[in-house]
Amino acid sequence: MKASWDIFCSVVDNYGDIGVTWRLARQLVAEQGQDVRLWVDDLTAFARICPGADPAASRQLHQGVELCHWPAQWPDVAAADVVIEAFACHLPPAYIEAMARRAAKPLWLNLEYLSAEDWVEGCHGLPSMQPGGLQKFFFFPGFAAATGGLLRERDLLVQRRAWQQDEQTRATFLRRLGVEPMAGARRISLFAYENPVLPGWLEALVADQQATQLLVPEGRILSSLSDWAGTSLAVGDRLQKGSLQIQVLPFVSQDDYDRLLWSCDLNAVRGEDSFVRAQWAGRPLLWHIYQQDEDAHLEKLQAFLRLYTAGMPSAAGAALDDLFLAWNTGADITNAWQRLQQSWPAQCEQAERWCDQQAKQRDLAAALVLFYQNWL
Ligand code: TRH
């Protein structure tokens, strides 16, 4: 059943807010046949993940989604059938009034941040009363069956597996990014916040027996990388030190970023959306979680590790725990990195197993549509 959807996204920082809402919006259109407007208060980040977008346009159409600039002066627009405020952003008061004026009240949802913590299952889908006879429901993405699931396009895993079996296509793609695949080298992608642990890890890679090709899309980690290299690194730069070759890549579209993840043996990712995409890549990952006050993020990190490492051989699980913790707390990473190497086959098996397990859940866009149908 076709409905109109308004998704509101306020860009706090980085790419995650727009990254998640843009992915959701296009999936609602392409796979669920919905009419979607995506309201964004700052389109600069959008123009980076969707090349061809105009950061100054008040309205534009991309992949069937109507992208609207969310202006400070809110225009008079009719409310949609389903309204999503992403990550507890504040809807314009005039829009809430328009929602309350509708004869058939809209479904109002707050799409929350992803967390693997237990309490999410109990809070997913709970309503809260709002003025004007409206109700707002909390919609939590998650890893457990009682949550809203994860964003996953219908044919994502088929595409990913075909890609990983096709060396020629991978090489052509990497060359398009200016990368010459290094035979025999392990390939790692690196997307992270500034990180004091980075030098220790890079030194371990420099001294390693095995060669590493480290691909780094332009972003915040470049400052830490440049400090270690002693030279300012920019897009296109390549640096060889011992067994380690570093190359700085341009920031690519969301779809190309997926292809990059599928083309690497290990992906260092961050935040929320790249973290999920690395899981769908079916390859070991290293997560730099978004920092929160009072170290609340470390709870989230541990909660994910508890789920992910359950069923792994204990030495492999412990190596991964220690690596994630070191990467996120500033502790020495060298020992955990070595233990990860020693348990590499188990790490690769778990990445595929976890991906398969998560793919059994309903995807988040389908879960939202079902939630709406059940609510009607
Ligand atoms: O950019 P992020 O750090 O976003 C964060 C998180 O979402 C965090 O939870 C949130 O609170 C904070 O923003 C405000 O990391 P994330 O979530 O991985 O988003 C990055 C997006 O950028 C993702 O959609 C993938 C995309 N991307 C590209 O499209 N091209 C690229 O080259 C790269 C490196 C990323």
PDB file of C-alpha atoms in Angstrom, residues 80-250:
ATOM      1  CA  ALA A  80       2.401  13.136   5.247  1.00  0.00           C
ATOM      2  CA  ASP A  81       0.818   9.796   6.222  1.00  0.00           C
ATOM      3  CA  VAL A  82       3.991   8.720   8.015  1.00  0.00           C
ATOM      4  CA  VAL A  83       6.377  11.167   9.662  1.00  0.00           C
ATOM      5  CA  ILE A  84       9.845  10.138  10.802  1.00  0.00           C
ATOM      6  CA  GLU A  85      11.990  12.341  12.966  1.00  0.00           C
ATOM      7  CA  ALA A  86      15.431  10.849  12.707  1.00  0.00           C
ATOM      8  CA  PHE A  87      17.532  10.634  15.856  1.00  0.00           C
ATOM      9  CA  ALA A  88      15.162  12.717  17.994  1.00  0.00           C
ATOM     10  CA  CYS A  89      15.484  15.861  15.886  1.00  0.00           C
ATOM     11  CA  HIS A  90      12.812  18.483  16.617  1.00  0.00           C
ATOM     12  CA  LEU A  91      10.059  18.782  14.022  1.00  0.00           C
ATOM     13  CA  PRO A  92       9.000  22.330  13.079  1.00  0.00           C
ATOM     14  CA  PRO A  93       6.128  23.317  15.438  1.00  0.00           C
ATOM     15  CA  ALA A  94       4.005  24.401  12.435  1.00  0.00           C
ATOM     16  CA  TYR A  95       4.443  20.945  10.919  1.00  0.00           C
ATOM     17  CA  ILE A  96       3.290  19.294  14.166  1.00  0.00           C
ATOM     18  CA  GLU A  97       0.201  21.544  14.023  1.00  0.00           C
ATOM     19  CA  ALA A  98      -0.378  20.405  10.435  1.00  0.00           C
ATOM     20  CA  MET A  99      -0.141  16.790  11.656  1.00  0.00           C
ATOM     21  CA  ALA A 100      -2.698  17.445  14.397  1.00  0.00           C
ATOM     22  CA  ARG A 101      -5.071  19.136  11.895  1.00  0.00           C
ATOM     23  CA  ARG A 102      -5.253  16.078   9.646  1.00  0.00           C
ATOM     24  CA  ALA A 103      -8.536  14.159   9.853  1.00  0.00           C
ATOM     25  CA  ALA A 104      -6.589  10.888   9.634  1.00  0.00           C
ATOM     26  CA  LYS A 105      -3.692  11.446  12.008  1.00  0.00           C
ATOM     27  CA  PRO A 106      -0.250  10.506  10.662  1.00  0.00           C
ATOM     28  CA  LEU A 107       1.941   7.829  12.156  1.00  0.00           C
ATOM     29  CA  TRP A 108       4.733   9.704  13.957  1.00  0.00           C
ATOM     30  CA  LEU A 109       7.964   7.823  14.556  1.00  0.00           C
ATOM     31  CA  ASN A 110      11.242   8.689  16.179  1.00  0.00           C
ATOM     32  CA  LEU A 111      13.931   6.633  14.452  1.00  0.00           C
ATOM     33  CA  GLU A 112      16.605   6.085  17.096  1.00  0.00           C
ATOM     34  CA  TYR A 113      20.348   5.439  16.907  1.00  0.00           C
ATOM     35  CA  LEU A 114      21.520   1.856  16.600  1.00  0.00           C
ATOM     36  CA  SER A 115      22.485   0.043  19.761  1.00  0.00           C
ATOM     37  CA  ALA A 116      23.020  -3.620  20.663  1.00  0.00           C
ATOM     38  CA  GLU A 117      22.084  -3.012  24.310  1.00  0.00           C
ATOM     39  CA  ASP A 118      19.403  -5.277  25.845  1.00  0.00           C
ATOM     40  CA  TRP A 119      17.002  -2.503  26.830  1.00  0.00           C
ATOM     41  CA  VAL A 120      16.407  -1.640  23.159  1.00  0.00           C
ATOM     42  CA  GLU A 121      14.147  -4.677  22.704  1.00  0.00           C
ATOM     43  CA  GLY A 122      11.874  -3.479  25.528  1.00  0.00           C
ATOM     44  CA  CYS A 123      11.612   0.073  24.181  1.00  0.00           C
ATOM     45  CA  HIS A 124      11.197  -0.641  20.474  1.00  0.00           C
ATOM     46  CA  GLY A 125       7.703   0.328  19.315  1.00  0.00           C
ATOM     47  CA  LEU A 126       6.628   2.048  22.542  1.00  0.00           C
ATOM     48  CA  PRO A 127       4.267   5.020  22.124  1.00  0.00           C
ATOM     49  CA  SER A 128       4.353   8.367  23.917  1.00  0.00           C
ATOM     50  CA  MET A 129       1.406  10.766  24.054  1.00  0.00           C
ATOM     51  CA  GLN A 130       1.908  14.148  22.390  1.00  0.00           C
ATOM     52  CA  PRO A 131      -0.188  17.330  22.380  1.00  0.00           C
ATOM     53  CA  GLY A 132      -2.986  17.599  19.790  1.00  0.00           C
ATOM     54  CA  GLY A 133      -4.117  13.967  20.145  1.00  0.00           C
ATOM     55  CA  LEU A 134      -0.960  12.695  18.479  1.00  0.00           C
ATOM     56  CA  GLN A 135       1.137   9.731  19.495  1.00  0.00           C
ATOM     57  CA  LYS A 136       4.816   9.269  18.807  1.00  0.00           C
ATOM     58  CA  PHE A 137       6.403   5.807  18.585  1.00  0.00           C
ATOM     59  CA  PHE A 138      10.026   4.933  19.262  1.00  0.00           C
ATOM     60  CA  PHE A 139      11.511   2.857  16.480  1.00  0.00           C
ATOM     61  CA  PHE A 140      14.837   1.223  17.307  1.00  0.00           C
ATOM     62  CA  PRO A 141      17.100  -0.400  14.771  1.00  0.00           C
ATOM     63  CA  GLY A 142      18.918  -3.374  16.236  1.00  0.00           C
ATOM     64  CA  PHE A 143      20.422  -6.811  15.990  1.00  0.00           C
ATOM     65  CA  ALA A 144      17.741  -8.796  17.849  1.00  0.00           C
ATOM     66  CA  ALA A 145      14.432 -10.091  16.479  1.00  0.00           C
ATOM     67  CA  ALA A 146      12.397  -7.805  18.774  1.00  0.00           C
ATOM     68  CA  THR A 147      13.956  -4.632  17.287  1.00  0.00           C
ATOM     69  CA  GLY A 148      13.427  -2.799  14.009  1.00  0.00           C
ATOM     70  CA  GLY A 149      16.381  -4.558  12.343  1.00  0.00           C
ATOM     71  CA  LEU A 150      19.067  -3.069  10.121  1.00  0.00           C
ATOM     72  CA  LEU A 151      18.979  -1.288   6.781  1.00  0.00           C
ATOM     73  CA  ARG A 152      19.676  -3.900   4.114  1.00  0.00           C
ATOM     74  CA  GLU A 153      18.716  -3.609   0.461  1.00  0.00           C
ATOM     75  CA  ARG A 154      16.908  -6.615  -0.992  1.00  0.00           C
ATOM     76  CA  ASP A 155      19.687  -7.842  -3.302  1.00  0.00           C
ATOM     77  CA  LEU A 156      22.616  -6.494  -1.291  1.00  0.00           C
ATOM     78  CA  LEU A 157      24.140  -9.806  -0.280  1.00  0.00           C
ATOM     79  CA  VAL A 158      23.712 -11.362  -3.721  1.00  0.00           C
ATOM     80  CA  GLN A 159      25.540  -8.395  -5.231  1.00  0.00           C
ATOM     81  CA  ARG A 160      28.210  -8.462  -2.579  1.00  0.00           C
ATOM     82  CA  ARG A 161      28.939 -12.176  -3.010  1.00  0.00           C
ATOM     83  CA  ALA A 162      29.087 -11.885  -6.806  1.00  0.00           C
ATOM     84  CA  TRP A 163      31.514  -8.979  -6.395  1.00  0.00           C
ATOM     85  CA  GLN A 164      33.780 -10.886  -4.063  1.00  0.00           C
ATOM     86  CA  GLN A 165      33.963 -13.780  -6.522  1.00  0.00           C
ATOM     87  CA  ASP A 166      34.912 -11.550  -9.433  1.00  0.00           C
ATOM     88  CA  GLU A 167      38.534 -10.436  -9.169  1.00  0.00           C
ATOM     89  CA  GLN A 168      38.441  -8.677 -12.535  1.00  0.00           C
ATOM     90  CA  THR A 169      35.519  -6.414 -11.589  1.00  0.00           C
ATOM     91  CA  ARG A 170      37.184  -5.624  -8.265  1.00  0.00           C
ATOM     92  CA  ALA A 171      40.453  -4.682  -9.946  1.00  0.00           C
ATOM     93  CA  THR A 172      38.655  -2.454 -12.472  1.00  0.00           C
ATOM     94  CA  PHE A 173      36.821  -0.700  -9.652  1.00  0.00           C
ATOM     95  CA  LEU A 174      39.976  -0.159  -7.609  1.00  0.00           C
ATOM     96  CA  ARG A 175      41.800   1.224 -10.666  1.00  0.00           C
ATOM     97  CA  ARG A 176      38.926   3.676 -11.160  1.00  0.00           C
ATOM     98  CA  LEU A 177      39.762   4.953  -7.660  1.00  0.00           C
ATOM     99  CA  GLY A 178      43.424   5.187  -8.654  1.00  0.00           C
ATOM    100  CA  VAL A 179      44.415   2.039  -6.725  1.00  0.00           C
ATOM    101  CA  GLU A 180      46.650  -0.647  -8.237  1.00  0.00           C
ATOM    102  CA  PRO A 181      45.763  -3.904  -6.428  1.00  0.00           C
ATOM    103  CA  MET A 182      48.927  -5.308  -4.766  1.00  0.00           C
ATOM    104  CA  ALA A 183      49.259  -9.050  -5.310  1.00  0.00           C
ATOM    105  CA  GLY A 184      49.702 -10.985  -2.069  1.00  0.00           C
ATOM    106  CA  ALA A 185      48.981  -7.984   0.149  1.00  0.00           C
ATOM    107  CA  ARG A 186      46.152  -7.848   2.653  1.00  0.00           C
ATOM    108  CA  ARG A 187      43.880  -4.943   1.774  1.00  0.00           C
ATOM    109  CA  ILE A 188      42.427  -2.803   4.547  1.00  0.00           C
ATOM    110  CA  SER A 189      40.111   0.207   4.341  1.00  0.00           C
ATOM    111  CA  LEU A 190      40.343   2.836   7.057  1.00  0.00           C
ATOM    112  CA  PHE A 191      37.487   5.188   7.978  1.00  0.00           C
ATOM    113  CA  ALA A 192      37.770   6.456  11.548  1.00  0.00           C
ATOM    114  CA  TYR A 193      37.810   9.509  13.780  1.00  0.00           C
ATOM    115  CA  GLU A 194      41.131  10.962  14.936  1.00  0.00           C
ATOM    116  CA  ASN A 195      42.721   8.148  16.930  1.00  0.00           C
ATOM    117  CA  PRO A 196      45.770   8.164  19.250  1.00  0.00           C
ATOM    118  CA  VAL A 197      46.159   4.396  18.776  1.00  0.00           C
ATOM    119  CA  LEU A 198      46.724   4.712  15.048  1.00  0.00           C
ATOM    120  CA  PRO A 199      50.557   5.076  15.186  1.00  0.00           C
ATOM    121  CA  GLY A 200      50.929   1.834  17.186  1.00  0.00           C
ATOM    122  CA  TRP A 201      48.837  -0.073  14.662  1.00  0.00           C
ATOM    123  CA  LEU A 202      50.660   1.430  11.680  1.00  0.00           C
ATOM    124  CA  GLU A 203      54.031   0.516  13.197  1.00  0.00           C
ATOM    125  CA  ALA A 204      52.825  -3.071  13.630  1.00  0.00           C
ATOM    126  CA  LEU A 205      51.836  -3.123   9.945  1.00  0.00           C
ATOM    127  CA  VAL A 206      55.170  -1.619   8.886  1.00  0.00           C
ATOM    128  CA  ALA A 207      57.046  -4.373  10.740  1.00  0.00           C
ATOM    129  CA  ASP A 208      54.704  -7.181   9.647  1.00  0.00           C
ATOM    130  CA  GLN A 209      55.877 -10.115   7.512  1.00  0.00           C
ATOM    131  CA  GLN A 210      52.848  -9.712   5.302  1.00  0.00           C
ATOM    132  CA  ALA A 211      52.395  -6.682   3.074  1.00  0.00           C
ATOM    133  CA  THR A 212      49.411  -4.394   3.711  1.00  0.00           C
ATOM    134  CA  GLN A 213      47.686  -2.048   1.298  1.00  0.00           C
ATOM    135  CA  LEU A 214      45.864   0.492   3.444  1.00  0.00           C
ATOM    136  CA  LEU A 215      43.197   2.494   1.614  1.00  0.00           C
ATOM    137  CA  VAL A 216      42.043   5.630   3.378  1.00  0.00           C
ATOM    138  CA  PRO A 217      39.103   7.662   2.058  1.00  0.00           C
ATOM    139  CA  GLU A 218      39.578  11.354   2.732  1.00  0.00           C
ATOM    140  CA  GLY A 219      38.311  12.264   6.206  1.00  0.00           C
ATOM    141  CA  ARG A 220      39.103  13.039   9.832  1.00  0.00           C
ATOM    142  CA  ILE A 221      41.654  10.218  10.286  1.00  0.00           C
ATOM    143  CA  LEU A 222      43.936  11.953   7.765  1.00  0.00           C
ATOM    144  CA  SER A 223      45.227  14.320  10.455  1.00  0.00           C
ATOM    145  CA  SER A 224      46.355  11.397  12.677  1.00  0.00           C
ATOM    146  CA  LEU A 225      47.805   9.688   9.610  1.00  0.00           C
ATOM    147  CA  SER A 226      49.690  12.799   8.505  1.00  0.00           C
ATOM    148  CA  ASP A 227      51.091  13.332  12.023  1.00  0.00           C
ATOM    149  CA  TRP A 228      52.481   9.796  12.003  1.00  0.00           C
ATOM    150  CA  ALA A 229      53.839  10.108   8.452  1.00  0.00           C
ATOM    151  CA  GLY A 230      55.425  13.481   9.234  1.00  0.00           C
ATOM    152  CA  THR A 231      53.956  14.918   6.065  1.00  0.00           C
ATOM    153  CA  SER A 232      50.573  16.272   5.129  1.00  0.00           C
ATOM    154  CA  LEU A 233      48.709  13.594   3.169  1.00  0.00           C
ATOM    155  CA  ALA A 234      46.052  14.424   0.586  1.00  0.00           C
ATOM    156  CA  VAL A 235      43.845  12.568  -1.913  1.00  0.00           C
ATOM    157  CA  GLY A 236      45.957  10.565  -4.375  1.00  0.00           C
ATOM    158  CA  ASP A 237      49.044  10.450  -2.128  1.00  0.00           C
ATOM    159  CA  ARG A 238      50.782   7.127  -1.657  1.00  0.00           C
ATOM    160  CA  LEU A 239      53.352   6.293   0.999  1.00  0.00           C
ATOM    161  CA  GLN A 240      55.453   3.139   1.463  1.00  0.00           C
ATOM    162  CA  LYS A 241      57.056   2.266   4.811  1.00  0.00           C
ATOM    163  CA  GLY A 242      58.360  -1.250   5.374  1.00  0.00           C
ATOM    164  CA  SER A 243      55.531  -3.692   4.642  1.00  0.00           C
ATOM    165  CA  LEU A 244      52.896  -0.975   4.667  1.00  0.00           C
ATOM    166  CA  GLN A 245      51.624   0.964   1.700  1.00  0.00           C
ATOM    167  CA  ILE A 246      49.156   3.746   2.431  1.00  0.00           C
ATOM    168  CA  GLN A 247      47.015   5.398  -0.200  1.00  0.00           C
ATOM    169  CA  VAL A 248      44.585   8.270   0.312  1.00  0.00           C
ATOM    170  CA  LEU A 249      41.394   7.912  -1.711  1.00  0.00           C
ATOM    171  CA  PRO A 250      38.756  10.445  -2.604  1.00  0.00           C
TER     172      PRO A 250
END
